[in-house]
C-alpha positions as CSV (number, residue, x, y, z in Angstrom):
1,X,26.4,-12.3,-17.1
2,X,24.0,-14.6,-18.8
3,X,21.9,-14.2,-22.0
4,X,18.7,-13.4,-20.1
5,X,20.3,-10.5,-18.4
6,X,21.7,-9.1,-21.6
7,X,18.3,-9.5,-23.3
8,X,16.7,-7.6,-20.3
9,X,19.0,-4.7,-20.8
10,X,18.4,-4.7,-24.5
11,X,14.6,-4.6,-23.9
12,X,15.0,-1.7,-21.4
13,X,17.1,0.2,-24.0
14,X,14.4,-0.3,-26.6
15,X,11.6,0.8,-24.3
16,X,13.3,3.9,-23.0
17,X,15.0,5.0,-26.3
18,X,18.5,4.7,-24.8
19,X,21.0,4.1,-27.6
20,X,24.2,3.3,-25.5
21,X,24.6,1.4,-22.3
22,X,27.8,0.4,-20.5
23,X,27.9,-1.9,-17.5
24,X,31.1,-2.7,-15.7
25,X,31.7,-5.0,-12.7
26,X,34.9,-6.4,-11.2
27,X,34.8,-9.4,-13.6
28,X,32.7,-8.3,-16.5
29,X,32.2,-5.5,-18.9
30,X,29.2,-5.1,-21.2
31,X,28.6,-2.5,-23.9
32,X,25.3,-2.3,-25.7
33,X,24.8,0.1,-28.6
34,X,21.8,0.3,-30.9
35,X,21.4,2.4,-34.1
36,X,18.6,4.9,-33.5
37,X,18.4,7.3,-36.5
38,X,15.4,9.6,-36.2
39,X,14.0,10.9,-39.4
40,X,12.4,14.4,-39.3
41,X,9.0,12.7,-39.5
42,X,9.7,10.8,-36.4
43,X,10.8,13.9,-34.5
44,X,7.6,15.6,-35.7
45,X,5.3,12.9,-34.3
46,X,2.8,14.4,-31.9
47,X,4.4,15.0,-28.5
48,X,1.6,17.1,-27.0
49,X,-0.6,15.1,-24.6
50,X,-3.9,16.3,-23.4
51,X,-4.5,16.1,-19.6
52,X,-7.7,16.6,-17.5
53,X,-8.3,20.3,-18.5
54,X,-8.3,20.1,-22.3
55,X,-6.9,23.6,-22.5
56,X,-3.8,22.6,-20.4
57,X,-1.3,20.3,-22.2
58,X,2.2,18.9,-21.7
59,X,4.9,19.4,-24.4
60,X,7.1,16.3,-24.2
61,X,10.5,15.7,-25.5
62,X,10.5,14.1,-29.0
63,X,14.0,12.6,-28.5
64,X,16.7,11.8,-25.9
65,X,19.3,14.5,-25.3
66,X,20.4,17.6,-23.3
67,X,17.8,20.3,-22.8
68,X,18.9,23.9,-23.4
69,X,16.6,26.8,-22.6
70,X,18.5,29.2,-24.8
71,X,20.9,29.3,-27.8
72,X,23.9,30.1,-25.6
73,X,24.8,30.5,-22.0
74,X,24.8,34.3,-22.2
75,X,21.5,34.5,-24.0
76,X,18.0,34.8,-22.5
77,X,15.9,31.7,-22.5
78,X,13.6,31.2,-25.4
79,X,10.6,31.0,-23.1
80,X,9.8,31.2,-19.3
81,X,6.8,30.8,-17.1
82,X,4.1,33.1,-18.4
83,X,5.5,33.6,-21.9
84,X,3.0,34.0,-24.7
85,X,4.3,31.8,-27.6
86,X,3.2,31.8,-31.2
87,X,3.1,28.8,-33.4
88,X,6.5,28.1,-35.0
89,X,8.6,29.9,-32.3
90,X,11.4,28.0,-30.8
91,X,10.7,26.7,-27.3
92,X,14.1,25.1,-26.5
93,X,17.0,23.2,-28.0
94,X,17.7,19.5,-27.4
95,X,21.3,18.4,-28.2
96,X,21.4,14.8,-29.4
97,X,24.6,13.2,-30.8
98,X,26.2,16.6,-31.2
99,X,23.3,18.0,-33.2
100,X,21.3,20.9,-31.9
101,X,17.5,20.3,-32.5
102,X,15.3,23.3,-32.1
103,X,11.9,22.3,-30.7
104,X,9.2,24.6,-32.2
105,X,5.8,25.4,-30.7
106,X,3.0,23.7,-32.6
107,X,0.3,26.1,-31.6
108,X,-0.2,29.5,-30.0
109,X,-0.1,29.1,-26.2
110,X,1.0,30.4,-22.8
111,X,3.8,28.7,-20.9
112,X,2.5,27.7,-17.5
113,X,5.7,25.9,-16.3
114,X,9.1,25.0,-17.6
115,X,9.5,21.5,-16.2
116,X,13.2,20.8,-16.7
117,X,16.4,22.7,-15.9
118,X,18.9,24.0,-18.4
119,X,21.5,21.4,-19.2
120,X,19.4,18.5,-17.9
121,X,19.4,15.2,-19.7
122,X,15.9,14.4,-21.0
123,X,14.5,11.1,-22.2
124,X,12.0,10.6,-25.0
125,X,8.6,11.6,-23.6
126,X,9.9,13.7,-20.7
127,X,7.5,16.6,-20.0
128,X,9.4,19.8,-21.0
129,X,6.6,22.4,-20.6
130,X,3.1,22.7,-19.3
131,X,1.1,25.0,-21.6
132,X,-2.4,26.6,-21.8
133,X,-4.0,27.0,-25.2
């Protein structure tokens, strides 16, 4: 593997927010790891993007991790399609590096669609919910 290929993988990691990448072939093995510590301020950055209808928005993942719809397997999901949610209520949990990060609702809304499945890996910017304000 040459330097350009390694740089290409490093660039992809930077652009997508991936913090660990391992590539193995018959003759070579490459491990790339980058430190990506998110401060609470970085997690709080706006992750609601307006689409055509200004009252319909997407809530996007503020970090890379595993999406959980509830606090435990035997518990009901925090929200589902049609749920009325108040500002500050928990929408979901994203597990990142063994830390459970509750994702709060930033405004009163109605959940139109839960866009990911429980246990699904989500990347930074993945649409988690479609909401109507």
